[in-house]
Short mmCIF file of C-alpha atoms in Angstrom, two decimals:
data_model
loop_
_atom_site.label_atom_id
_atom_site.label_comp_id
_atom_site.label_asym_id
_atom_site.label_seq_id
_atom_site.Cartn_x
_atom_site.Cartn_y
_atom_site.Cartn_z
CA MET V 1 -71.37 -78.83 -2.82
CA ASP V 2 -70.78 -77.27 0.58
CA LEU V 3 -73.79 -77.13 2.87
CA HIS V 4 -72.92 -74.87 5.79
CA ASP V 5 -76.45 -74.72 7.14
CA MET V 6 -77.92 -78.18 7.71
CA SER V 7 -81.01 -76.99 9.57
CA LEU V 8 -84.51 -77.81 8.31
CA PRO V 9 -86.71 -75.11 9.85
CA ASN V 10 -89.76 -76.00 7.75
CA LEU V 11 -89.71 -79.69 8.64
CA ASP V 12 -92.25 -81.01 11.12
CA GLU V 13 -90.16 -83.52 13.06
CA ASN V 14 -93.27 -84.99 14.68
CA HIS V 15 -94.38 -86.37 11.35
CA PHE V 16 -91.06 -86.90 9.59
CA GLN V 17 -89.91 -90.51 9.25
CA ILE V 18 -86.55 -91.80 8.09
CA PRO V 19 -87.01 -94.89 5.87
CA LYS V 20 -85.30 -97.91 7.40
CA PRO V 21 -85.08 -101.58 6.37
CA ALA V 22 -86.72 -102.59 9.62
CA SER V 23 -89.86 -100.71 8.61
CA PHE V 24 -90.57 -103.18 5.83
CA SER V 25 -92.61 -106.28 6.47
CA LEU V 26 -90.91 -109.52 5.49
CA ALA V 27 -93.96 -111.75 5.89
CA GLY V 28 -96.40 -111.53 3.01
CA PRO V 29 -100.06 -112.57 2.81
CA GLU V 30 -100.72 -116.29 2.53
CA HIS V 31 -103.32 -115.99 -0.24
CA LYS V 32 -102.36 -116.11 -3.91
CA PRO V 33 -101.41 -112.79 -5.54
CA ARG V 34 -104.59 -111.22 -6.97
CA PHE V 35 -104.62 -109.71 -10.45
CA LEU V 36 -107.26 -107.75 -12.36
CA LEU V 37 -106.85 -107.68 -16.14
CA LEU V 38 -108.46 -105.03 -18.38
CA TYR V 39 -108.65 -104.90 -22.17
CA GLY V 40 -109.80 -102.18 -24.55
CA SER V 41 -111.87 -103.61 -27.40
CA LEU V 42 -115.33 -105.17 -27.77
CA ARG V 43 -114.72 -106.87 -31.10
CA ASP V 44 -115.69 -110.55 -31.33
CA ARG V 45 -112.02 -111.28 -32.00
CA SER V 46 -110.41 -108.67 -29.79
CA PHE V 47 -106.65 -108.93 -29.90
CA SER V 48 -106.23 -106.91 -26.72
CA ARG V 49 -108.51 -109.47 -25.04
CA LEU V 50 -106.52 -112.36 -26.52
CA VAL V 51 -103.29 -110.87 -25.17
CA ILE V 52 -104.96 -110.46 -21.77
CA GLU V 53 -106.03 -114.11 -21.86
CA GLU V 54 -102.44 -115.16 -22.54
CA CYS V 55 -101.38 -113.00 -19.59
CA ALA V 56 -104.01 -114.68 -17.41
CA ARG V 57 -102.69 -118.14 -18.27
CA LEU V 58 -99.16 -117.09 -17.39
CA LEU V 59 -100.12 -115.47 -14.08
CA ILE V 60 -102.17 -118.51 -13.06
CA HIS V 61 -99.24 -120.76 -14.00
CA MET V 62 -97.04 -118.66 -11.72
CA GLY V 63 -99.45 -119.08 -8.82
CA GLY V 64 -101.66 -116.02 -9.17
CA GLU V 65 -105.42 -115.61 -8.93
CA VAL V 66 -106.87 -113.78 -11.92
CA ARG V 67 -110.06 -111.92 -12.83
CA ILE V 68 -110.71 -110.51 -16.32
CA PHE V 69 -113.24 -107.67 -16.51
CA ASN V 70 -115.56 -107.65 -19.52
CA PRO V 71 -116.26 -103.97 -20.35
CA SER V 72 -119.37 -104.77 -22.40
CA GLY V 73 -122.30 -102.90 -20.88
CA LEU V 74 -120.18 -100.48 -18.87
CA PRO V 75 -121.79 -97.03 -19.27
CA LEU V 76 -119.88 -93.89 -20.18
CA PRO V 77 -118.63 -91.93 -17.17
CA ASP V 78 -121.42 -89.72 -15.73
CA ASP V 79 -123.99 -91.35 -18.04
CA ALA V 80 -125.12 -93.52 -15.11
CA ASP V 81 -124.68 -93.39 -11.36
CA ASP V 82 -122.00 -95.32 -9.51
CA GLN V 83 -124.55 -97.96 -8.44
CA HIS V 84 -124.73 -99.34 -11.97
CA PRO V 85 -124.04 -103.13 -11.80
CA LYS V 86 -121.06 -102.98 -14.18
CA VAL V 87 -119.55 -100.05 -12.31
CA ASN V 88 -119.95 -101.91 -9.02
CA GLU V 89 -118.39 -105.02 -10.53
CA LEU V 90 -115.39 -103.08 -11.80
CA ARG V 91 -114.81 -101.20 -8.55
CA GLU V 92 -115.10 -104.34 -6.45
CA LEU V 93 -112.50 -106.05 -8.63
CA VAL V 94 -110.17 -103.05 -8.38
CA VAL V 95 -110.37 -103.13 -4.57
CA TRP V 96 -109.88 -106.92 -4.58
CA SER V 97 -106.79 -106.81 -6.78
CA GLU V 98 -103.16 -106.44 -5.70
CA GLY V 99 -101.85 -106.01 -9.23
CA GLN V 100 -103.32 -105.18 -12.62
CA VAL V 101 -102.63 -105.56 -16.34
CA TRP V 102 -104.00 -103.00 -18.83
CA CYS V 103 -103.90 -103.78 -22.55
CA SER V 104 -105.33 -101.35 -25.10
CA PRO V 105 -105.40 -101.37 -28.87
CA GLU V 106 -103.85 -98.28 -30.41
CA ARG V 107 -106.65 -96.44 -32.17
CA HIS V 108 -106.09 -93.08 -33.87
CA GLY V 109 -102.66 -92.99 -32.23
CA SER V 110 -104.08 -93.31 -28.73
CA ILE V 111 -105.72 -95.67 -26.24
CA THR V 112 -109.33 -96.57 -26.97
CA GLY V 113 -112.33 -94.90 -25.36
CA ILE V 114 -113.30 -98.31 -23.94
CA MET V 115 -110.00 -98.51 -22.08
CA LYS V 116 -110.26 -94.94 -20.80
CA THR V 117 -113.88 -95.44 -19.72
CA GLN V 118 -112.87 -98.30 -17.44
CA ILE V 119 -110.14 -96.24 -15.82
CA ASP V 120 -112.39 -93.18 -15.51
CA TRP V 121 -114.91 -95.17 -13.48
CA VAL V 122 -112.28 -95.94 -10.84
CA PRO V 123 -112.02 -92.99 -8.42
CA LEU V 124 -108.81 -91.99 -6.70
CA SER V 125 -110.65 -92.34 -3.41
CA MET V 126 -113.67 -94.34 -2.27
CA GLY V 127 -114.40 -93.04 1.22
CA ALA V 128 -111.26 -93.80 3.21
CA VAL V 129 -110.03 -96.32 0.63
CA ARG V 130 -107.76 -95.47 -2.31
CA PRO V 131 -108.54 -98.42 -4.55
CA THR V 132 -105.49 -98.32 -6.84
CA GLN V 133 -102.81 -96.73 -4.64
CA GLY V 134 -99.74 -98.90 -4.11
CA LYS V 135 -100.89 -101.70 -6.42
CA THR V 136 -98.68 -102.97 -9.21
CA LEU V 137 -99.46 -102.36 -12.87
CA ALA V 138 -98.23 -103.75 -16.19
CA VAL V 139 -99.15 -101.92 -19.43
CA MET V 140 -99.47 -103.38 -22.93
CA GLN V 141 -100.83 -102.49 -26.34
CA VAL V 142 -101.65 -104.10 -29.67
CA GLU V 143 -101.53 -102.54 -33.13
CA GLY V 144 -102.98 -103.38 -36.50
CA GLY V 145 -99.87 -101.97 -38.16
CA SER V 146 -96.27 -101.24 -37.26
CA GLN V 147 -95.07 -101.18 -33.68
CA SER V 148 -95.52 -98.02 -31.65
CA PHE V 149 -95.63 -97.10 -27.99
CA ASN V 150 -98.29 -94.36 -27.89
CA ALA V 151 -100.85 -96.40 -25.94
CA VAL V 152 -98.44 -97.80 -23.36
CA ASN V 153 -96.99 -94.33 -22.78
CA GLN V 154 -100.48 -92.98 -22.09
CA LEU V 155 -101.31 -95.93 -19.85
CA ARG V 156 -98.15 -95.22 -17.86
CA VAL V 157 -99.29 -91.65 -17.28
CA LEU V 158 -102.67 -92.93 -16.10
CA GLY V 159 -101.05 -95.53 -13.87
CA ARG V 160 -98.92 -92.90 -12.16
CA TRP V 161 -101.97 -90.65 -11.80
CA MET V 162 -103.78 -93.55 -10.12
CA ARG V 163 -100.78 -93.85 -7.74
CA MET V 164 -99.92 -97.34 -8.95
CA ILE V 165 -96.50 -99.02 -9.00
CA THR V 166 -96.10 -99.25 -12.77
CA ILE V 167 -93.39 -101.80 -13.55
CA PRO V 168 -90.53 -100.89 -15.94
CA ASN V 169 -91.22 -103.54 -18.60
CA GLN V 170 -94.03 -103.34 -21.16
CA SER V 171 -95.28 -105.05 -24.32
CA SER V 172 -96.31 -103.70 -27.73
CA VAL V 173 -97.53 -106.26 -30.26
CA ALA V 174 -97.39 -105.04 -33.87
CA LYS V 175 -99.68 -106.50 -36.56
CA ALA V 176 -101.47 -108.44 -33.84
CA PHE V 177 -103.75 -110.15 -36.39
CA MET V 178 -100.69 -112.11 -37.56
CA GLU V 179 -99.65 -113.24 -34.08
CA PHE V 180 -102.58 -115.55 -33.25
CA ASP V 181 -103.54 -118.92 -34.70
CA ASP V 182 -106.98 -120.22 -35.64
CA ASN V 183 -107.56 -121.28 -32.02
CA ASN V 184 -106.92 -117.71 -30.81
CA ARG V 185 -103.67 -118.73 -29.15
CA MET V 186 -100.56 -116.63 -29.56
CA LYS V 187 -97.90 -118.04 -31.86
CA PRO V 188 -94.30 -118.49 -30.66
CA SER V 189 -92.44 -115.23 -31.28
CA GLY V 190 -90.38 -112.50 -29.71
CA TYR V 191 -93.66 -110.74 -28.93
CA TYR V 192 -94.85 -113.73 -26.90
CA ASN V 193 -91.52 -113.95 -25.11
CA ARG V 194 -91.81 -110.28 -24.17
CA ILE V 195 -95.25 -110.90 -22.68
CA VAL V 196 -93.76 -113.68 -20.56
CA ASP V 197 -91.07 -111.22 -19.44
CA VAL V 198 -93.67 -108.64 -18.44
CA MET V 199 -95.78 -111.14 -16.48
CA GLU V 200 -92.70 -112.45 -14.67
CA GLU V 201 -91.74 -108.92 -13.70
CA LEU V 202 -95.28 -108.07 -12.62
CA MET V 203 -95.39 -111.15 -10.38
CA LYS V 204 -92.00 -110.30 -8.86
CA PHE V 205 -92.97 -106.69 -8.10
CA THR V 206 -96.32 -107.78 -6.69
CA LEU V 207 -94.76 -110.37 -4.38
CA LEU V 208 -92.18 -107.77 -3.32
CA THR V 209 -94.58 -104.91 -2.61
CA ARG V 210 -98.11 -106.13 -1.87
CA HIS V 211 -97.52 -106.51 1.88
CA ASN V 212 -95.63 -103.21 2.03
CA SER V 213 -97.79 -101.08 -0.28
CA ALA V 214 -99.30 -99.06 2.58
CA TYR V 215 -95.83 -98.18 3.87
CA LEU V 216 -94.46 -97.43 0.40
CA VAL V 217 -97.12 -94.81 -0.30
CA ASP V 218 -97.23 -93.32 3.22
CA ARG V 219 -96.52 -89.60 2.72
CA TYR V 220 -95.05 -86.96 4.97
CA SER V 221 -97.38 -84.26 3.62
CA GLU V 222 -100.43 -86.34 4.43
CA ARG V 223 -99.19 -87.14 7.92
CA VAL V 224 -98.77 -83.43 8.57
CA GLU V 225 -102.17 -82.51 7.23
CA SER V 226 -105.05 -83.82 9.29
CA ALA V 227 -107.80 -85.78 7.59
CA GLU V 228 -110.27 -82.98 8.32
CA ALA V 229 -108.03 -80.30 6.87
CA LEU V 230 -107.35 -82.47 3.83
CA MET V 231 -111.05 -82.93 3.21
CA GLN V 232 -111.68 -79.20 3.51
CA ARG V 233 -108.92 -78.41 1.05
CA VAL V 234 -110.02 -81.03 -1.50
CA ASN V 235 -113.65 -79.98 -1.35
CA GLN V 236 -113.19 -76.23 -1.29
CA ARG V 237 -114.73 -74.40 -4.21
CA SER V 238 -112.77 -72.13 -6.49
CA ILE V 239 -113.69 -68.48 -6.11
#
């Protein structure tokens, strides 16, 4: 490739920044890493919840602070206003968190409506705050039958849409009803080992990025466009 013309006539140099190592903060927050965990079933013996509980134990063991959201009582999107107590609880936890774990059962080859409802209640922007942007995310699923990856693939799409740092590793637990004992604890298996892998990786990415998340998602296009112009563009009506 031979580039004779190296000029960038469309680039606004006033807002262009060259990424440099010195721009990253080396000193992280002193508080424990904060994780919000979501599951996608309301059954009395919900295997997505049991997986989330195993994740919580691991994250706490690694020094994290964990909150598990119970979706029972959360209304359907637009079936209540955003002042509903469960909606407020969920949004406050999302803002509080620095990393998240989403685990959905696969139902009809997809994530459950319960899982999607939780995500749908979290807006991309709350005033000047983007509650999920730059936060880490691990995705998991459970199946009643053979292993698949439909739910985790969909959760990855949602995580990217929510501007989250979705880690490479993931977990998919096939025939989940066979993987837990009578005390609702996960049996030793390759599936359990994979969950440990995912939680380790989530903790590593969270420790690496939580104090640099604002810098990592700082965008040239948004620096160029003023906040007022951005608001006008987002709110303009289609003709």
